[in-house]
Coordinates of C-alpha atoms in Angstrom, one line a residue:
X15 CA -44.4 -13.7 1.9
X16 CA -44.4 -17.2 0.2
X17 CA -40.4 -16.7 -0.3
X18 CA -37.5 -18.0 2.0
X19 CA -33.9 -17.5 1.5
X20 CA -31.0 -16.3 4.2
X21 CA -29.5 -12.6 3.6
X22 CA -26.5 -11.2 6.4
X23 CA -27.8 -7.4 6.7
X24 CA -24.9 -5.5 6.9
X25 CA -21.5 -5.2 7.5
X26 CA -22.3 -1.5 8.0
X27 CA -18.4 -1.4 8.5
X28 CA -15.8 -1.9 5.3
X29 CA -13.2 -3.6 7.3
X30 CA -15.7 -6.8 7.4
X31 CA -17.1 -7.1 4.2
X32 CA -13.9 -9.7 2.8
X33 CA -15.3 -12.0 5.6
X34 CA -18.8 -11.3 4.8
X35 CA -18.4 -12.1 1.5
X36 CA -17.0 -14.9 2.3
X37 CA -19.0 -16.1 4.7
X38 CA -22.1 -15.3 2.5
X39 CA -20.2 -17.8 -0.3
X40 CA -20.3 -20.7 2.1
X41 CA -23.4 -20.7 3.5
X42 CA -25.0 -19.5 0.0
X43 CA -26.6 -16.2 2.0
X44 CA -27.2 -13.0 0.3
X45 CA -25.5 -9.7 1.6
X46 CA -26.6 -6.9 1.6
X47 CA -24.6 -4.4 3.0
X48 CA -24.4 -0.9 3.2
X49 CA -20.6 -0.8 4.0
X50 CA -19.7 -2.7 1.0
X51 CA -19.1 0.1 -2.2
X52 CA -16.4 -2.1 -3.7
X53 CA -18.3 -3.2 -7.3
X54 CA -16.8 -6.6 -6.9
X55 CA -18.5 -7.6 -3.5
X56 CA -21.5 -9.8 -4.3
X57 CA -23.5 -7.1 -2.6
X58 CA -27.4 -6.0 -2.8
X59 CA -27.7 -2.4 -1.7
X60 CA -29.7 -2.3 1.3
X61 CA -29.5 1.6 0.4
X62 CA -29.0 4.0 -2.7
X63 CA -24.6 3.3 -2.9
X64 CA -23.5 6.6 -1.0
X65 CA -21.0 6.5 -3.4
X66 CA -22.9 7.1 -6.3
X67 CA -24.6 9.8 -4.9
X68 CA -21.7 11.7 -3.7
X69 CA -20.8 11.3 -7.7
X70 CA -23.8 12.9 -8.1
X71 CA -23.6 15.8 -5.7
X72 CA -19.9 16.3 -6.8
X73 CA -20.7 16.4 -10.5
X74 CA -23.5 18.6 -10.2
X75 CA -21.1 21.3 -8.9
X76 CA -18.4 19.8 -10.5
X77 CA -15.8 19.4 -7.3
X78 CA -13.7 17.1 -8.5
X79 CA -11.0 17.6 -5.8
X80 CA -12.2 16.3 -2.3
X81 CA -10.0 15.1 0.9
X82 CA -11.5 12.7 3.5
X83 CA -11.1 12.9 7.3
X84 CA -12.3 10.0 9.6
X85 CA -13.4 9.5 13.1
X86 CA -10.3 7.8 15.3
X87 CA -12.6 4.5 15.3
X88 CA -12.4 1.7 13.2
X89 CA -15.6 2.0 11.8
X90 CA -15.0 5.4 10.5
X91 CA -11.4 5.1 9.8
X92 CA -12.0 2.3 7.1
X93 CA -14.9 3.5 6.0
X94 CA -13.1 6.5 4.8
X95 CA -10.7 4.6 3.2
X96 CA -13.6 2.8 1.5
X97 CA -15.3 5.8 0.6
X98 CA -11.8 7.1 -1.2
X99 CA -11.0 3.8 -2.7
X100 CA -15.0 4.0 -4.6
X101 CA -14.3 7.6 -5.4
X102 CA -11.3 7.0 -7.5
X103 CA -12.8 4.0 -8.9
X104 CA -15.0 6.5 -10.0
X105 CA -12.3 8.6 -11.7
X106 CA -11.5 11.2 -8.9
X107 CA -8.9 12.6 -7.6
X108 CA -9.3 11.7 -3.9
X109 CA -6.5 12.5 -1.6
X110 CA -5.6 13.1 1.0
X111 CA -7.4 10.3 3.5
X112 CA -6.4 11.1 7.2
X113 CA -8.2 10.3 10.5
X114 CA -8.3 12.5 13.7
X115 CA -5.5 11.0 15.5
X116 CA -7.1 12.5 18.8
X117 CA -10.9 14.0 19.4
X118 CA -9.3 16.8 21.4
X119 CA -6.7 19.4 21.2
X120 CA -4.5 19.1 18.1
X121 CA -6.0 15.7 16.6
X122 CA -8.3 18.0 14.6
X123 CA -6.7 20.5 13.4
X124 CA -3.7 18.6 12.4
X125 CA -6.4 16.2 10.4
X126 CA -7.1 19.8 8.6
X127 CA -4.1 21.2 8.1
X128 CA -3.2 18.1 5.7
X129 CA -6.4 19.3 3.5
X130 CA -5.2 22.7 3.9
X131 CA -2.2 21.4 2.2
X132 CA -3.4 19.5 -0.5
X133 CA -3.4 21.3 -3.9
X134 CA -7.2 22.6 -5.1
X135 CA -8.5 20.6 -2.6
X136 CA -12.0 22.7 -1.1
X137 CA -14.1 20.2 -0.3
X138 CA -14.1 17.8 2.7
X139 CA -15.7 14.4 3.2
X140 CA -16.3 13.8 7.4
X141 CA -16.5 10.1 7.9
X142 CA -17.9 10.5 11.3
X143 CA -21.1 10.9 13.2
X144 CA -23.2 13.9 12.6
X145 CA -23.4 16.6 15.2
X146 CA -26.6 16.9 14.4
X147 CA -27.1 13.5 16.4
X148 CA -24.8 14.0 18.7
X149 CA -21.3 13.7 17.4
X150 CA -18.6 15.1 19.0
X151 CA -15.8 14.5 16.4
X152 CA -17.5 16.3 13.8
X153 CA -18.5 19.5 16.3
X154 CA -14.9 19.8 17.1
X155 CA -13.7 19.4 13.2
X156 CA -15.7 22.0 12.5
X157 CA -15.3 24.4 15.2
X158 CA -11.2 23.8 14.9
X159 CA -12.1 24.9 11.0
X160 CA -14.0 27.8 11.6
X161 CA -10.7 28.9 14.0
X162 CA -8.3 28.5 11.5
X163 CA -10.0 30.6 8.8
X164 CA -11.6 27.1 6.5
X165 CA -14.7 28.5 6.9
X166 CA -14.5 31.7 5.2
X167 CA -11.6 30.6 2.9
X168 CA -14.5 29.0 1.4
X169 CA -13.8 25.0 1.9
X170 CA -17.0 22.9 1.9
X171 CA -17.7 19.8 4.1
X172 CA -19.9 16.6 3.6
X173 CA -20.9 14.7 6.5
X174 CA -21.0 10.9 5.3
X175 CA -23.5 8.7 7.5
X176 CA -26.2 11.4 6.5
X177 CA -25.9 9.0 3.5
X178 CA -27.2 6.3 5.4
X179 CA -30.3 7.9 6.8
X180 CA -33.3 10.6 6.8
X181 CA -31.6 13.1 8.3
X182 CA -34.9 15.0 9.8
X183 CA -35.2 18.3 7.4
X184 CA -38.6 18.9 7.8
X185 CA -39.3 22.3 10.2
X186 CA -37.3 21.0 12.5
X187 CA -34.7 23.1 14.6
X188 CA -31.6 21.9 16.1
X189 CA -30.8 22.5 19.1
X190 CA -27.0 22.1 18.8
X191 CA -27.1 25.2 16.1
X192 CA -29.4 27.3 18.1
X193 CA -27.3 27.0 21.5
X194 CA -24.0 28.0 19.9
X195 CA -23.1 30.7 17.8
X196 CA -19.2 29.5 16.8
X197 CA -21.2 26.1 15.7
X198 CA -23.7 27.4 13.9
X199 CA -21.6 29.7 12.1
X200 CA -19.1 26.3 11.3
X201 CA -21.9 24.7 10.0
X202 CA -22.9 27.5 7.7
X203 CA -20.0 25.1 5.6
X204 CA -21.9 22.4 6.0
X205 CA -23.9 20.4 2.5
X206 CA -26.0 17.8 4.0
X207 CA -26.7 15.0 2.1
X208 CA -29.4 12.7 3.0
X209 CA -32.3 10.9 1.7
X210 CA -35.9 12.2 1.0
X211 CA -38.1 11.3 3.4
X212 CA -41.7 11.6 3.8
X213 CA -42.1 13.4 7.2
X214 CA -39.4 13.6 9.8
X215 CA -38.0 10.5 11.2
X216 CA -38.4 12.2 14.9
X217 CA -42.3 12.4 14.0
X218 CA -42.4 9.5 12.7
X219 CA -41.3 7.5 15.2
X220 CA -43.3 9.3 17.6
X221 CA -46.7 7.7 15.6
X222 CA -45.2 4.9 15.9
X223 CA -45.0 5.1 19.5
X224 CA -49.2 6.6 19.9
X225 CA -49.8 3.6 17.9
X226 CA -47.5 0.8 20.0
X227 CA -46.3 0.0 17.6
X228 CA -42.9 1.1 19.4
X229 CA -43.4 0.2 22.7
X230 CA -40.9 2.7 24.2
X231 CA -40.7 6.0 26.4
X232 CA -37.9 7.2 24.8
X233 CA -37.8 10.2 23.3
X234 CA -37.8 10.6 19.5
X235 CA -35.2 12.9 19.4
X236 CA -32.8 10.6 21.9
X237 CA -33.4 7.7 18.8
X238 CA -30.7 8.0 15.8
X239 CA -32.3 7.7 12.6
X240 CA -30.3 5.1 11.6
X241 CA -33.2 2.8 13.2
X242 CA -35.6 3.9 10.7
X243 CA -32.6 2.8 8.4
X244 CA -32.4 -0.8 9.6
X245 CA -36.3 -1.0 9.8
X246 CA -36.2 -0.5 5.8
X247 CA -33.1 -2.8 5.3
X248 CA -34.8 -5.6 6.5
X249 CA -38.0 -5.0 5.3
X250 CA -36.5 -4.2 1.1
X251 CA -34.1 -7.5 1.7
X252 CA -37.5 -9.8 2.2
X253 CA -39.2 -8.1 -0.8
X254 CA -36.4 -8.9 -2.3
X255 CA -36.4 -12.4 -1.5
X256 CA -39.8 -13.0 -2.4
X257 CA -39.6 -11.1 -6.1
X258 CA -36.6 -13.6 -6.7
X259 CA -38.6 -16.4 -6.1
X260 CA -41.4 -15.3 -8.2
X261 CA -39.0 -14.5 -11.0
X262 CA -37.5 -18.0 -10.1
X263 CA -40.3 -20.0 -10.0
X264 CA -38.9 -21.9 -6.7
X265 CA -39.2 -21.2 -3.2
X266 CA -35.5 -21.2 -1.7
X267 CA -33.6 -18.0 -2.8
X268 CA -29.7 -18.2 -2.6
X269 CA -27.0 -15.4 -2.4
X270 CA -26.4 -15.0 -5.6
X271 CA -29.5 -14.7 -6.7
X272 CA -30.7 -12.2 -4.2
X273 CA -27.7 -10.2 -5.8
X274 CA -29.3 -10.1 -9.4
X275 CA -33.1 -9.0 -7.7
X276 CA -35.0 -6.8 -10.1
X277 CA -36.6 -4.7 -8.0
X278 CA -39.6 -3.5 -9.4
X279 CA -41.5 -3.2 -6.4
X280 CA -42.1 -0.2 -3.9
X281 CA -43.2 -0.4 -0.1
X282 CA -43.6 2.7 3.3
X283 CA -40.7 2.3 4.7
X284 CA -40.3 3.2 8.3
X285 CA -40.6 7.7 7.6
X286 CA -40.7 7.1 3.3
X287 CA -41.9 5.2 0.0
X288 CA -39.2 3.3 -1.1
X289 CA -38.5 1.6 -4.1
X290 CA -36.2 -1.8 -5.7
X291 CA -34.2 -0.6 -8.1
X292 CA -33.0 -2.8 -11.5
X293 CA -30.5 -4.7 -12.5
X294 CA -29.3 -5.0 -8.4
X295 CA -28.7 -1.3 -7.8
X296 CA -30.6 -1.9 -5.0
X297 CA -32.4 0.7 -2.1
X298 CA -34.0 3.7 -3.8
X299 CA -35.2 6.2 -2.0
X300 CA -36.9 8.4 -4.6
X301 CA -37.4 9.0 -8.2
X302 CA -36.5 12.3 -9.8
X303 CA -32.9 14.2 -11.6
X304 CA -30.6 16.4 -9.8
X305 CA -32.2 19.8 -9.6
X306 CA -31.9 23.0 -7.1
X307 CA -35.0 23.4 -5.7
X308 CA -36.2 26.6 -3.0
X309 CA -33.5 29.3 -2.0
X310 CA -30.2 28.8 -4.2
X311 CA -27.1 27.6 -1.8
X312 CA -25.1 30.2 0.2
X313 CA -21.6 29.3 0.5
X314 CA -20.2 31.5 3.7
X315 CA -16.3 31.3 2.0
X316 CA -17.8 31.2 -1.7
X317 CA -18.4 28.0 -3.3
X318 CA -15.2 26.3 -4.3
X319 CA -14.2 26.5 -8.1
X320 CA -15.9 24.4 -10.5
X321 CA -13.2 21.5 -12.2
X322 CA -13.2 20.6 -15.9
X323 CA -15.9 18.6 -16.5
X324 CA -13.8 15.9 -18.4
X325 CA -13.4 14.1 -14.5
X326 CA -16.6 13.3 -14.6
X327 CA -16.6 12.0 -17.9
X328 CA -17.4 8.1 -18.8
X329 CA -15.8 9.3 -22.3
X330 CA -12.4 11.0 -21.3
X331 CA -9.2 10.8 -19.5
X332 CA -8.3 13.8 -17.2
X333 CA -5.4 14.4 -15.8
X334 CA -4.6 10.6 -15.9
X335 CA -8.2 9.5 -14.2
X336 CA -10.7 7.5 -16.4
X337 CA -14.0 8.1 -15.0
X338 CA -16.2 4.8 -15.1
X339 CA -19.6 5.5 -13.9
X340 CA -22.7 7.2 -14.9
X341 CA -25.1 7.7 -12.2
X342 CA -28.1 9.6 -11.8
X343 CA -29.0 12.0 -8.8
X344 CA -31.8 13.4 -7.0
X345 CA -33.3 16.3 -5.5
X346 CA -32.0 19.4 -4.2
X347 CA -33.7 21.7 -1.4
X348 CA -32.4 24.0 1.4
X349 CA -34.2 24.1 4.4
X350 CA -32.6 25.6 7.6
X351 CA -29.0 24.0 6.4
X352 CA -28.5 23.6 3.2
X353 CA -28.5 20.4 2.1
X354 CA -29.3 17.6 -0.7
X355 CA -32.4 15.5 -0.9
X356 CA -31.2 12.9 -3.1
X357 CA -33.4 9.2 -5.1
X358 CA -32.1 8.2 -8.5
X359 CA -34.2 6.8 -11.4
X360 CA -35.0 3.2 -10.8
X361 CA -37.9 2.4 -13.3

């Protein structure tokens, strides 16, 4: 790497991008945050914006109507907001936005009973940590659903920081689904939505450990994949830095041009082969359309009713929402859980 230039990795949390930004303006640093989905940050994607692919997901079953329900943390809490805020941006109907107001006894299912309430609302977005990893808020969500009938009334729910991260797919069993019956039946509602990955993050930081290259005991399943996320952040921000000073002929890169990288280059990330994408769309973790791949999806309540499709039109008004994106998707398999594998076409 011949290029130099300062970048601030992150916020991963929405409520500290104004002050990012900010700070990246003074100091003439690139961000490049994954928190950030607001179009006006001056923002370089460290990953595929989780925003566009939920777009994605919800256009290819056209589920237009979707609620949001946070972790009590602040993290979570204003990243759902942020999440909503993108969503409408985007032309949907969003609403409503509530966070558990207590992990146990009736914080959850008060949380549900407001998307119970809503009108045509089906389909939920979690903004917490993934039981999958070891996230209590969203076990006890979806074990208060599954007791109040959501489950087989057919309501469908999207677990957020999968977005971020390979969520391991790859013959892999979970021991949280295997040791409990209610869960496992809850997470029959479950679409997982994560990012194609090579081989499982768990194996692959297990190599990494044979090879010391990780010098830890740890187990890999004690490790959040999010590491294997921040290994690639860092990584795609310093190719990023060193195409923008090829393309500039100069050897300091500043913020904003960081911002208006490219891409056009492709590197292993930490468990996957990863891409730049053009015109500063940043982080791409595959190439490919929107497809159903394997077993077609089993919805235990029956999949929620399809909207008009004029919501997730760039062309027409619905309803009163102007949709204002067009974004490609990605993959779609359905291993153990069902879930989506999602890249979008960057060259």
């Amino acid at each position: 790497m011949e290029g130099y230039g300062h970048a601030y990795i992150g916020p991963f949390n929405p409520a500290l991008c104004h002050a990012a930004a900010l700070f990246g303006q003074h100091w003439e640093v690139g961000l490049a945050s994954p928190g950030c989905l607001d179009a006006d940050w001056p923002n370089l994607p460290p990953v595929t914006p989780p925003n566009r692919v939920l777009f994605s997901v919800l256009r290819f079953f056209r589920w237009a109507h979707v609620g949001v329900v946070s972790s009590p943390t602040d993290l979570w809490e204003s990243t759902g907001q942020e999440v909503a805020s993108a969503l409408r941006a985007m032309g949907l109907p969003v609403s409503p936005v509530v966070t558990i107001e207590t992990r146990m006894g009736e914080g959850p299912r008060k949380a549900l009973r407001a998307i119970r309430e809503a009108d045509k609302v089906k389909v939920v977005i979690m903004c917490m940590s993934s039981t999958l990893i070891g996230g209590e808020d969203q076990r006890e969500l979806l074990l208060a659903a599954l007791d109040m009938g959501m489950v087989s009334d057919g309501y469908v729910f999207i677990p957020y920081d999968a977005l971020l991260y390979a969520m391991p797919y790859q013959d892999i069993v979970f021991p949280q689904l295997t040791n409990s019956t209610r869960l496992r039946h809850a997470y029959s509602a479950v679409l997982t939505v994560t990012m194609e990955s090579d081989q499982s993050f768990y194996k692959a930081f297990h190599q990494a450990q044979l090879s010391r290259e990780i010098r830890s005991v740890i187990a890999a399943t004690e490790v959040s994949p999010v590491f294997g996320t921040i290994f690639n952040m860092v990584y795609f921000v310093a190719k990023a830095v060193e195409e923008r000073r090829q393309a500039g002929g100069g050897h300091w890169v500043t913020g904003d041009q960081l911002t208006q990288s490219d891409g056009g280059f492709d590197f292993q990330g930490f468990n996957q082969v990863l891409y730049g994408a053009k015109e500063g769309r940043g982080l791409q973790a595959s190439v490919g359309s929107l497809r159903p791949l394997g077993r077609s999806f089993v919805f235990p309540g029956g999949k929620p009713s399809s909207a008009s499709f004029c919501w997730f039109s760039s062309e027409k008004a619905c309803g009163g929402g102007h949709i204002q994106g067009h974004v490609e998707g990605g993959n779609i398999q359905n291993p153990d859980v069902d879930s989506v594998i999602f890249g979008e076409n960057s060259r």
